[in-house]
GROMACS .gro file of C-alpha atoms in nm:
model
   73
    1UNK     CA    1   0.688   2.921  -3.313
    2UNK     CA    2   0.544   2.611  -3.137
    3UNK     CA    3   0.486   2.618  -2.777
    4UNK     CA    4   0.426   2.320  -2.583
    5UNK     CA    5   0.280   2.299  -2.240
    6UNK     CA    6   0.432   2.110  -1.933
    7UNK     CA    7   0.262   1.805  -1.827
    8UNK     CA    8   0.225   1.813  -1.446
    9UNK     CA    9   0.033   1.494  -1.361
   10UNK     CA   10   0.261   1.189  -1.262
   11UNK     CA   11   0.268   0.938  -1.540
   12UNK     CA   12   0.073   0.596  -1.484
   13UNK     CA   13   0.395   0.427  -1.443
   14UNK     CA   14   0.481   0.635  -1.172
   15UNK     CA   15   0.133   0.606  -0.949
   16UNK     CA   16   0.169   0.229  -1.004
   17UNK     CA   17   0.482   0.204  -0.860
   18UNK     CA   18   0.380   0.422  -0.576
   19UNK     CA   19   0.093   0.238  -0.508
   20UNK     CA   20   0.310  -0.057  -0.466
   21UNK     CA   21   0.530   0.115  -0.219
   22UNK     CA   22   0.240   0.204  -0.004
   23UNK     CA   23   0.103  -0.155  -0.045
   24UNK     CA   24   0.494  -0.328   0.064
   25UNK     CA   25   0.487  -0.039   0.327
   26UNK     CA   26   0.162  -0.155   0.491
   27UNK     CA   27   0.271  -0.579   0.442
   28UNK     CA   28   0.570  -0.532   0.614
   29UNK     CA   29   0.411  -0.353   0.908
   30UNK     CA   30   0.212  -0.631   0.956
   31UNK     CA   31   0.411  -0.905   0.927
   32UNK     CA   32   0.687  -0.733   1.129
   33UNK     CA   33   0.434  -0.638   1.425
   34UNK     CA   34   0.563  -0.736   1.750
   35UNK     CA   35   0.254  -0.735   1.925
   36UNK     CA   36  -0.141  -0.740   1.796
   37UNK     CA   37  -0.195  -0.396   1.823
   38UNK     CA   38   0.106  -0.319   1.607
   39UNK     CA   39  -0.084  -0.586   1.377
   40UNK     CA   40  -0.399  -0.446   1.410
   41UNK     CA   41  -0.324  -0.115   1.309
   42UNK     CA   42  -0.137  -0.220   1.021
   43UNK     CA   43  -0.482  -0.423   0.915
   44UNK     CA   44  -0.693  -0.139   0.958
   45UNK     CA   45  -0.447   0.038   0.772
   46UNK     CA   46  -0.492  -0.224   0.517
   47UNK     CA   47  -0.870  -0.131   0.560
   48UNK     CA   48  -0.816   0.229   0.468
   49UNK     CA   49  -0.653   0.176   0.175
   50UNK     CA   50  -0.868  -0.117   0.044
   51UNK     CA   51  -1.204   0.157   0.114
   52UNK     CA   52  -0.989   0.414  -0.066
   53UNK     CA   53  -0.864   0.214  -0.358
   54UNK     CA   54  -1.135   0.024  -0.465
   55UNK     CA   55  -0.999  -0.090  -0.826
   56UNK     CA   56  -0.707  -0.217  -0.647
   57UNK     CA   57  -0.665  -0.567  -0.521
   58UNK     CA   58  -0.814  -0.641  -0.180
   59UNK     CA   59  -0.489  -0.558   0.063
   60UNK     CA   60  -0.698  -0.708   0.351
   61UNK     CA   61  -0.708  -1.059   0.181
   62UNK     CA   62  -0.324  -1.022   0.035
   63UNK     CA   63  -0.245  -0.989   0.441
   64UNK     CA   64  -0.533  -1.273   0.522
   65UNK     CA   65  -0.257  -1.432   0.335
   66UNK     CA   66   0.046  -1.429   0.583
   67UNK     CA   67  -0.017  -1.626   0.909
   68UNK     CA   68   0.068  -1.352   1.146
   69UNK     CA   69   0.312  -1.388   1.439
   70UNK     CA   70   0.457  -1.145   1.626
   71UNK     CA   71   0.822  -1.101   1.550
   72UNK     CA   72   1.112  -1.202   1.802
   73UNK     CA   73   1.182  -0.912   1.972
   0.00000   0.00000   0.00000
């Protein structure tokens, strides 16, 4: 009788989309900010995840991207 052992590890699909959850996550903090330190965080937040996902795509330069201003309250 075959036995067959469980595969535990999330399938690549699944960490990609992830990843892009955490990345849309992170963008909309930013560009929803109301005020620069909401902003700021959200970039250094950006940082963090650029210094821990280097393969990635810069984050920092995808948020460079949007002209930040702080949402109407």
């Amino acid at each position: 009788m075959r036995t067959f052992t469980l595969i535990k590890t999330p399938l690549e699909a699944e960490l990609a989309w992830a990843e892009l959850a955490i990345r849309r996550q992170i963008i909309k903090r930013y560009v929803t900010a109301l005020t620069e330190s909401e902003a700021t965080a959200a970039r250094w937040e950006a940082v963090a995840y650029d210094r821990t996902n280097t393969s990635a795509s810069s984050l920092v330069a995808e948020l460079d991207a949007h002209d930040h201003q702080p949402a109407a309250a």
